[in-house]
Amino acid sequence: MGFKHVLLLFLTSLSAIFPQDYANITVTVDLSDTVAETDDNFVCATIDWWPPEKCNYNDCPWGMTSVLNLDLNNPYLSKAIQAFNPLRIRVGGTLQNRIVYDVGSSKASCSPFMVTSVGLFGFSTGCLSMERWDEVNSLFLKTGAIVTFGLNALNGRHSVGHGVWQGLWNSSNAHDFINYTITKGYPIDSWEFGNELSGHGIGARIDAQQYGRDLIELKTMLRELYSSTNIEPLLVAPGGFFDDPQWYAQLLEVSGPDVLDALSHHVYNLGGGDDPCIARKITSPTYLGGFADTFRNVQLTIERHGPWSSAWVGEAGGVYNSGSPLVSNTFLNSIWYLDQLGMASRYNTKVYCRQTLIGGNYGLLDTHSFIPNPDYYSALLWHQLMGKGVLSVSISETTYLRGYAHCSKAKSGITLLLINLCKSATMSVKLHNDPNVDQPRDILKSSFFSNGRKRAFSWFVRKASGGSQEREEYHLTAKDGRHLSRTMLLNGNPLQLTSAGDIPDLRPMLVAANDPISITPLSIAFVTFPFLEVRACSSKQ
């Protein structure tokens, strides 16, 4: 193996805006072992229930993007999903706890959501007809989507005031709906129970002990309904904010082993859609890094109270209340989004669902045109390049360079994600192997030290068997340097649909392995090193 343990990258700031001397900053990638592992289909996007009447701050950005009214025959939609081959889609959101399924004993008049002053979240109960469910699954089957469906967890309960809901869950409607889904042969990968009813709740909350008993009931029902099939769908819950770790711990302990396959939580850490500080938060390394504590605490809660389960981010829009019309659909948002994907995977998160595939201001696709926003291409690049094996990365001296590394997907080597948060400094990263690992001493003595200070020395490349001494680079920047632009450039070329309406190929530029990596201000780079033979990655690509 060419590099046994550690890959070092030395960084130099090409602009003298920093008070520190950055000539000796290092980026270290530990190649000795993986530190976490994601699901093969880590990247996920949601389709929500919000109707056109959903408004925030005098902005109504949802249009016709609900499960109930989305144009399922739009060719841009199909092609956007198919490009992931496959894409995990979570069907769910706030109003899933207000939806009934028009099947079995619950068949009655099936009406959409209506605005009301007395209903929970400002809307009446809505209804999903089986005809519409058939149409939705036709899209999923055609595009090869992997589906997670969020069930109504409030059915049968009643409000006792102050947001608290009590009573037993009435599972009959869910039973009939799941049974219908099975008889139609729709391959649901996972069922999620409830949305934002955990901890302090959003609009409504349920006691953790009752929630845990409901999960046992649902798991038993799933096993019975699927007993005659060779399918064993996952059970995911509770799809809420991790604002009360004890609530989550109790949920795991009450439900017990072999019940809850994935503990899901939501991420909206940038503030509300009218917050004027969103852009500043995205470019603040302190603010971005602060959310690591949540991922760490979720991981620790699972390890201590439910090691049979795993962590999922079931919904993440960054900006709550439908996203920001000024930021969420622009290039700048990809800095937050990709940093989140990197951070979440580092803490053993298996799935990360973006709010939304389409709808609101934070859709991967534009609400009206269905044309991809910048974050769509960021998600697709991650999905195509970053394998499930996560490697440890550390960066000395500066927090303005964010870095994550994974085993490359479907190929040998590793892929490094670098994000430059600095607004005016280009960072040049020169590549080195660890001087303490397999490095000839005469090279160290002659070139690593000069005049009492460290300087760059030659990259010690060992060509892998049948491999190349070129690396692959994918540089993402904003059109015309406008970081709130809705056009993203890949290696200087605009990312836009082809004349046939297809998703363009995301092609790298090939660079000699010895050349520095140049990361321009407020930009993103994926860098793949296919010539590295990393034993830890052999089964995790």
mmCIF file of N, CA and C in Angstrom, residues 307-401:
data_model
loop_
_atom_site.group_PDB
_atom_site.id
_atom_site.type_symbol
_atom_site.label_atom_id
_atom_site.label_comp_id
_atom_site.label_asym_id
_atom_site.label_seq_id
_atom_site.Cartn_x
_atom_site.Cartn_y
_atom_site.Cartn_z
ATOM 1 N N PRO A 307 -27.956 1.194 21.414
ATOM 2 C CA PRO A 307 -26.933 0.918 20.397
ATOM 3 C C PRO A 307 -27.429 0.082 19.229
ATOM 4 N N TRP A 308 -28.641 -0.444 19.322
ATOM 5 C CA TRP A 308 -29.226 -1.170 18.207
ATOM 6 C C TRP A 308 -29.762 -0.211 17.139
ATOM 7 N N SER A 309 -29.838 1.063 17.468
ATOM 8 C CA SER A 309 -30.385 2.059 16.554
ATOM 9 C C SER A 309 -29.259 2.843 15.885
ATOM 10 N N SER A 310 -29.611 3.722 14.956
ATOM 11 C CA SER A 310 -28.630 4.578 14.290
ATOM 12 C C SER A 310 -29.210 5.977 14.141
ATOM 13 N N ALA A 311 -28.343 6.928 13.832
ATOM 14 C CA ALA A 311 -28.772 8.328 13.738
ATOM 15 C C ALA A 311 -29.129 8.694 12.305
ATOM 16 N N TRP A 312 -30.279 9.344 12.158
ATOM 17 C CA TRP A 312 -30.693 9.931 10.882
ATOM 18 C C TRP A 312 -31.017 11.406 11.103
ATOM 19 N N VAL A 313 -30.702 12.243 10.125
ATOM 20 C CA VAL A 313 -31.296 13.574 10.061
ATOM 21 C C VAL A 313 -32.493 13.438 9.129
ATOM 22 N N GLY A 314 -33.692 13.483 9.708
ATOM 23 C CA GLY A 314 -34.899 13.246 8.934
ATOM 24 C C GLY A 314 -35.381 14.458 8.169
ATOM 25 N N GLU A 315 -34.886 15.640 8.551
ATOM 26 C CA GLU A 315 -35.314 16.864 7.872
ATOM 27 C C GLU A 315 -34.340 17.972 8.224
ATOM 28 N N ALA A 316 -33.804 18.644 7.208
ATOM 29 C CA ALA A 316 -32.843 19.722 7.461
ATOM 30 C C ALA A 316 -32.970 20.783 6.387
ATOM 31 N N GLY A 317 -33.482 21.933 6.768
ATOM 32 C CA GLY A 317 -33.597 23.039 5.830
ATOM 33 C C GLY A 317 -32.697 24.203 6.172
ATOM 34 N N GLY A 318 -32.013 24.104 7.318
ATOM 35 C CA GLY A 318 -31.154 25.203 7.742
ATOM 36 C C GLY A 318 -31.952 26.360 8.296
ATOM 37 N N VAL A 319 -32.778 26.965 7.453
ATOM 38 C CA VAL A 319 -33.602 28.113 7.825
ATOM 39 C C VAL A 319 -35.046 27.637 7.991
ATOM 40 N N TYR A 320 -35.617 27.864 9.172
ATOM 41 C CA TYR A 320 -36.990 27.407 9.384
ATOM 42 C C TYR A 320 -38.002 28.409 8.834
ATOM 43 N N ASN A 321 -39.261 28.013 8.861
ATOM 44 C CA ASN A 321 -40.351 28.807 8.256
ATOM 45 C C ASN A 321 -40.147 28.972 6.752
ATOM 46 N N SER A 322 -39.957 27.844 6.085
ATOM 47 C CA SER A 322 -39.919 27.751 4.620
ATOM 48 C C SER A 322 -38.626 28.222 3.981
ATOM 49 N N GLY A 323 -37.585 28.516 4.771
ATOM 50 C CA GLY A 323 -36.316 28.937 4.210
ATOM 51 C C GLY A 323 -36.262 30.419 3.911
ATOM 52 N N SER A 324 -35.095 30.862 3.470
ATOM 53 C CA SER A 324 -34.882 32.275 3.153
ATOM 54 C C SER A 324 -34.951 32.491 1.646
ATOM 55 N N PRO A 325 -35.796 33.420 1.162
ATOM 56 C CA PRO A 325 -35.856 33.692 -0.279
ATOM 57 C C PRO A 325 -34.594 34.359 -0.812
ATOM 58 N N LEU A 326 -33.738 34.845 0.093
ATOM 59 C CA LEU A 326 -32.528 35.550 -0.325
ATOM 60 C C LEU A 326 -31.278 34.680 -0.275
ATOM 61 N N VAL A 327 -31.331 33.567 0.491
ATOM 62 C CA VAL A 327 -30.124 32.783 0.723
ATOM 63 C C VAL A 327 -30.311 31.304 0.399
ATOM 64 N N SER A 328 -31.422 30.705 0.818
ATOM 65 C CA SER A 328 -31.568 29.244 0.794
ATOM 66 C C SER A 328 -31.475 28.622 -0.590
ATOM 67 N N ASN A 329 -31.759 29.396 -1.640
ATOM 68 C CA ASN A 329 -31.711 28.860 -3.000
ATOM 69 C C ASN A 329 -30.518 29.383 -3.790
ATOM 70 N N THR A 330 -29.485 29.860 -3.072
ATOM 71 C CA THR A 330 -28.318 30.451 -3.728
ATOM 72 C C THR A 330 -27.062 29.613 -3.502
ATOM 73 N N PHE A 331 -25.993 30.011 -4.196
ATOM 74 C CA PHE A 331 -24.721 29.309 -4.051
ATOM 75 C C PHE A 331 -24.257 29.282 -2.604
ATOM 76 N N LEU A 332 -24.397 30.400 -1.894
ATOM 77 C CA LEU A 332 -23.867 30.492 -0.535
ATOM 78 C C LEU A 332 -24.413 29.389 0.360
ATOM 79 N N ASN A 333 -25.649 28.988 0.146
ATOM 80 C CA ASN A 333 -26.249 27.984 1.007
ATOM 81 C C ASN A 333 -25.529 26.637 0.911
ATOM 82 N N SER A 334 -24.859 26.378 -0.213
ATOM 83 C CA SER A 334 -24.131 25.119 -0.352
ATOM 84 C C SER A 334 -22.973 25.007 0.630
ATOM 85 N N ILE A 335 -22.455 26.144 1.077
ATOM 86 C CA ILE A 335 -21.412 26.094 2.103
ATOM 87 C C ILE A 335 -21.987 25.504 3.385
ATOM 88 N N TRP A 336 -23.166 25.998 3.793
ATOM 89 C CA TRP A 336 -23.825 25.414 4.971
ATOM 90 C C TRP A 336 -24.184 23.950 4.732
ATOM 91 N N TYR A 337 -24.769 23.661 3.590
ATOM 92 C CA TYR A 337 -25.299 22.327 3.308
ATOM 93 C C TYR A 337 -24.194 21.276 3.269
ATOM 94 N N LEU A 338 -23.126 21.541 2.521
ATOM 95 C CA LEU A 338 -22.052 20.555 2.426
ATOM 96 C C LEU A 338 -21.299 20.422 3.741
ATOM 97 N N ASP A 339 -21.172 21.519 4.477
ATOM 98 C CA ASP A 339 -20.549 21.425 5.797
ATOM 99 C C ASP A 339 -21.391 20.547 6.718
ATOM 100 N N GLN A 340 -22.718 20.672 6.612
ATOM 101 C CA GLN A 340 -23.607 19.825 7.396
ATOM 102 C C GLN A 340 -23.457 18.354 7.024
ATOM 103 N N LEU A 341 -23.396 18.060 5.726
ATOM 104 C CA LEU A 341 -23.233 16.672 5.306
ATOM 105 C C LEU A 341 -21.923 16.093 5.856
ATOM 106 N N GLY A 342 -20.859 16.894 5.776
ATOM 107 C CA GLY A 342 -19.580 16.426 6.295
ATOM 108 C C GLY A 342 -19.602 16.223 7.793
ATOM 109 N N MET A 343 -20.162 17.179 8.522
ATOM 110 C CA MET A 343 -20.202 17.104 9.976
ATOM 111 C C MET A 343 -21.085 15.947 10.447
ATOM 112 N N ALA A 344 -22.264 15.805 9.836
ATOM 113 C CA ALA A 344 -23.173 14.744 10.236
ATOM 114 C C ALA A 344 -22.553 13.371 10.007
ATOM 115 N N SER A 345 -21.903 13.183 8.864
ATOM 116 C CA SER A 345 -21.299 11.881 8.578
ATOM 117 C C SER A 345 -20.166 11.578 9.551
ATOM 118 N N ARG A 346 -19.444 12.615 9.967
ATOM 119 C CA ARG A 346 -18.331 12.411 10.919
ATOM 120 C C ARG A 346 -18.833 11.844 12.236
ATOM 121 N N TYR A 347 -20.094 12.122 12.598
ATOM 122 C CA TYR A 347 -20.663 11.599 13.842
ATOM 123 C C TYR A 347 -21.606 10.425 13.586
ATOM 124 N N ASN A 348 -21.297 9.658 12.536
ATOM 125 C CA ASN A 348 -21.933 8.362 12.284
ATOM 126 C C ASN A 348 -23.414 8.479 11.925
ATOM 127 N N THR A 349 -23.801 9.615 11.361
ATOM 128 C CA THR A 349 -25.170 9.752 10.865
ATOM 129 C C THR A 349 -25.296 8.947 9.579
ATOM 130 N N LYS A 350 -26.330 8.144 9.478
ATOM 131 C CA LYS A 350 -26.476 7.249 8.334
ATOM 132 C C LYS A 350 -27.184 7.902 7.157
ATOM 133 N N VAL A 351 -28.161 8.766 7.433
ATOM 134 C CA VAL A 351 -28.978 9.387 6.385
ATOM 135 C C VAL A 351 -29.174 10.858 6.729
ATOM 136 N N TYR A 352 -29.146 11.714 5.702
ATOM 137 C CA TYR A 352 -29.355 13.150 5.902
ATOM 138 C C TYR A 352 -30.357 13.627 4.853
ATOM 139 N N CYS A 353 -31.582 13.941 5.310
ATOM 140 C CA CYS A 353 -32.668 14.330 4.410
ATOM 141 C C CYS A 353 -32.791 15.847 4.326
ATOM 142 N N ARG A 354 -32.620 16.364 3.128
ATOM 143 C CA ARG A 354 -32.711 17.803 2.893
ATOM 144 C C ARG A 354 -34.175 18.215 2.713
ATOM 145 N N GLN A 355 -34.568 19.240 3.414
ATOM 146 C CA GLN A 355 -35.850 19.896 3.231
ATOM 147 C C GLN A 355 -35.633 21.014 2.216
ATOM 148 N N THR A 356 -36.090 20.909 0.981
ATOM 149 C CA THR A 356 -36.902 19.857 0.400
ATOM 150 C C THR A 356 -36.302 19.460 -0.950
ATOM 151 N N LEU A 357 -36.872 18.415 -1.567
ATOM 152 C CA LEU A 357 -36.570 18.188 -2.974
ATOM 153 C C LEU A 357 -37.144 19.334 -3.802
ATOM 154 N N ILE A 358 -38.390 19.690 -3.518
ATOM 155 C CA ILE A 358 -39.022 20.832 -4.158
ATOM 156 C C ILE A 358 -40.072 21.386 -3.208
ATOM 157 N N GLY A 359 -40.154 22.706 -3.125
ATOM 158 C CA GLY A 359 -41.108 23.356 -2.232
ATOM 159 C C GLY A 359 -40.440 24.275 -1.239
ATOM 160 N N GLY A 360 -41.080 25.401 -0.933
ATOM 161 C CA GLY A 360 -40.495 26.389 -0.058
ATOM 162 C C GLY A 360 -39.362 27.117 -0.762
ATOM 163 N N ASN A 361 -38.600 27.879 0.011
ATOM 164 C CA ASN A 361 -37.445 28.577 -0.548
ATOM 165 C C ASN A 361 -36.174 27.743 -0.501
ATOM 166 N N TYR A 362 -36.231 26.579 0.147
ATOM 167 C CA TYR A 362 -35.023 25.775 0.331
ATOM 168 C C TYR A 362 -35.023 24.507 -0.513
ATOM 169 N N GLY A 363 -35.848 24.439 -1.549
ATOM 170 C CA GLY A 363 -35.889 23.253 -2.393
ATOM 171 C C GLY A 363 -34.616 23.070 -3.205
ATOM 172 N N LEU A 364 -34.238 21.814 -3.419
ATOM 173 C CA LEU A 364 -33.141 21.527 -4.344
ATOM 174 C C LEU A 364 -33.542 21.910 -5.771
ATOM 175 N N LEU A 365 -34.860 21.863 -6.032
ATOM 176 C CA LEU A 365 -35.399 22.297 -7.319
ATOM 177 C C LEU A 365 -36.242 23.547 -7.104
ATOM 178 N N ASP A 366 -36.255 24.430 -8.088
ATOM 179 C CA ASP A 366 -37.069 25.630 -7.997
ATOM 180 C C ASP A 366 -38.548 25.258 -7.940
ATOM 181 N N THR A 367 -39.294 25.921 -7.071
ATOM 182 C CA THR A 367 -40.696 25.604 -6.839
ATOM 183 C C THR A 367 -41.546 25.699 -8.108
ATOM 184 N N HIS A 368 -41.259 26.658 -8.958
ATOM 185 C CA HIS A 368 -42.112 26.904 -10.122
ATOM 186 C C HIS A 368 -41.567 26.305 -11.413
ATOM 187 N N SER A 369 -40.260 26.395 -11.627
ATOM 188 C CA SER A 369 -39.678 25.928 -12.894
ATOM 189 C C SER A 369 -39.178 24.490 -12.833
ATOM 190 N N PHE A 370 -38.959 23.963 -11.626
ATOM 191 C CA PHE A 370 -38.396 22.626 -11.413
ATOM 192 C C PHE A 370 -36.933 22.560 -11.850
ATOM 193 N N ILE A 371 -36.313 23.686 -12.157
ATOM 194 C CA ILE A 371 -34.902 23.720 -12.533
ATOM 195 C C ILE A 371 -34.043 23.643 -11.276
ATOM 196 N N PRO A 372 -32.954 22.882 -11.294
ATOM 197 C CA PRO A 372 -32.135 22.720 -10.090
ATOM 198 C C PRO A 372 -31.557 24.030 -9.567
ATOM 199 N N ASN A 373 -31.614 24.191 -8.251
ATOM 200 C CA ASN A 373 -30.889 25.242 -7.554
ATOM 201 C C ASN A 373 -29.469 24.763 -7.266
ATOM 202 N N PRO A 374 -28.557 25.662 -6.854
ATOM 203 C CA PRO A 374 -27.174 25.245 -6.610
ATOM 204 C C PRO A 374 -27.024 24.035 -5.685
ATOM 205 N N ASP A 375 -27.823 23.972 -4.621
ATOM 206 C CA ASP A 375 -27.667 22.868 -3.677
ATOM 207 C C ASP A 375 -27.979 21.513 -4.298
ATOM 208 N N TYR A 376 -28.760 21.486 -5.370
ATOM 209 C CA TYR A 376 -29.015 20.218 -6.050
ATOM 210 C C TYR A 376 -27.696 19.618 -6.543
ATOM 211 N N TYR A 377 -26.878 20.458 -7.180
ATOM 212 C CA TYR A 377 -25.612 19.962 -7.726
ATOM 213 C C TYR A 377 -24.629 19.605 -6.613
ATOM 214 N N SER A 378 -24.684 20.334 -5.508
ATOM 215 C CA SER A 378 -23.842 19.979 -4.366
ATOM 216 C C SER A 378 -24.222 18.599 -3.826
ATOM 217 N N ALA A 379 -25.530 18.360 -3.719
ATOM 218 C CA ALA A 379 -26.005 17.063 -3.247
ATOM 219 C C ALA A 379 -25.606 15.949 -4.208
ATOM 220 N N LEU A 380 -25.730 16.199 -5.502
ATOM 221 C CA LEU A 380 -25.411 15.175 -6.495
ATOM 222 C C LEU A 380 -23.921 14.862 -6.498
ATOM 223 N N LEU A 381 -23.079 15.887 -6.390
ATOM 224 C CA LEU A 381 -21.635 15.644 -6.327
ATOM 225 C C LEU A 381 -21.265 14.830 -5.096
ATOM 226 N N TRP A 382 -21.818 15.190 -3.940
ATOM 227 C CA TRP A 382 -21.551 14.401 -2.735
ATOM 228 C C TRP A 382 -21.956 12.946 -2.976
ATOM 229 N N HIS A 383 -23.158 12.735 -3.498
ATOM 230 C CA HIS A 383 -23.683 11.388 -3.716
ATOM 231 C C HIS A 383 -22.796 10.586 -4.668
ATOM 232 N N GLN A 384 -22.238 11.244 -5.668
ATOM 233 C CA GLN A 384 -21.433 10.540 -6.654
ATOM 234 C C GLN A 384 -19.997 10.290 -6.199
ATOM 235 N N LEU A 385 -19.476 11.141 -5.316
ATOM 236 C CA LEU A 385 -18.052 11.088 -4.985
ATOM 237 C C LEU A 385 -17.745 10.507 -3.611
ATOM 238 N N MET A 386 -18.587 10.791 -2.622
ATOM 239 C CA MET A 386 -18.254 10.457 -1.233
ATOM 240 C C MET A 386 -18.825 9.097 -0.861
ATOM 241 N N GLY A 387 -17.936 8.132 -0.623
ATOM 242 C CA GLY A 387 -18.359 6.808 -0.211
ATOM 243 C C GLY A 387 -18.780 6.786 1.249
ATOM 244 N N LYS A 388 -19.165 5.605 1.723
ATOM 245 C CA LYS A 388 -19.724 5.519 3.074
ATOM 246 C C LYS A 388 -18.669 5.493 4.181
ATOM 247 N N GLY A 389 -17.414 5.205 3.860
ATOM 248 C CA GLY A 389 -16.358 5.214 4.865
ATOM 249 C C GLY A 389 -15.874 6.611 5.149
ATOM 250 N N VAL A 390 -15.921 7.042 6.415
ATOM 251 C CA VAL A 390 -15.556 8.403 6.814
ATOM 252 C C VAL A 390 -14.173 8.385 7.448
ATOM 253 N N LEU A 391 -13.306 9.280 7.001
ATOM 254 C CA LEU A 391 -11.941 9.387 7.514
ATOM 255 C C LEU A 391 -11.807 10.635 8.391
ATOM 256 N N SER A 392 -10.904 10.562 9.331
ATOM 257 C CA SER A 392 -10.685 11.689 10.234
ATOM 258 C C SER A 392 -9.819 12.752 9.561
ATOM 259 N N VAL A 393 -10.258 14.006 9.680
ATOM 260 C CA VAL A 393 -9.519 15.145 9.123
ATOM 261 C C VAL A 393 -9.289 16.164 10.232
ATOM 262 N N SER A 394 -8.097 16.690 10.310
ATOM 263 C CA SER A 394 -7.818 17.784 11.243
ATOM 264 C C SER A 394 -7.059 18.875 10.509
ATOM 265 N N ILE A 395 -7.338 20.125 10.896
ATOM 266 C CA ILE A 395 -6.713 21.287 10.263
ATOM 267 C C ILE A 395 -6.147 22.170 11.357
ATOM 268 N N SER A 396 -4.855 22.466 11.273
ATOM 269 C CA SER A 396 -4.214 23.266 12.310
ATOM 270 C C SER A 396 -4.330 24.752 12.009
ATOM 271 N N GLU A 397 -4.298 25.543 13.053
ATOM 272 C CA GLU A 397 -4.118 27.000 13.008
ATOM 273 C C GLU A 397 -5.327 27.819 12.556
ATOM 274 N N THR A 398 -6.070 27.378 11.557
ATOM 275 C CA THR A 398 -7.160 28.207 11.048
ATOM 276 C C THR A 398 -8.474 27.438 11.074
ATOM 277 N N THR A 399 -9.556 28.164 11.308
ATOM 278 C CA THR A 399 -10.891 27.569 11.230
ATOM 279 C C THR A 399 -11.596 27.979 9.942
ATOM 280 N N TYR A 400 -10.932 28.791 9.109
ATOM 281 C CA TYR A 400 -11.560 29.284 7.891
ATOM 282 C C TYR A 400 -11.499 28.290 6.734
ATOM 283 N N LEU A 401 -10.785 27.203 6.928
ATOM 284 C CA LEU A 401 -10.812 26.110 5.968
ATOM 285 C C LEU A 401 -11.488 24.924 6.638
#
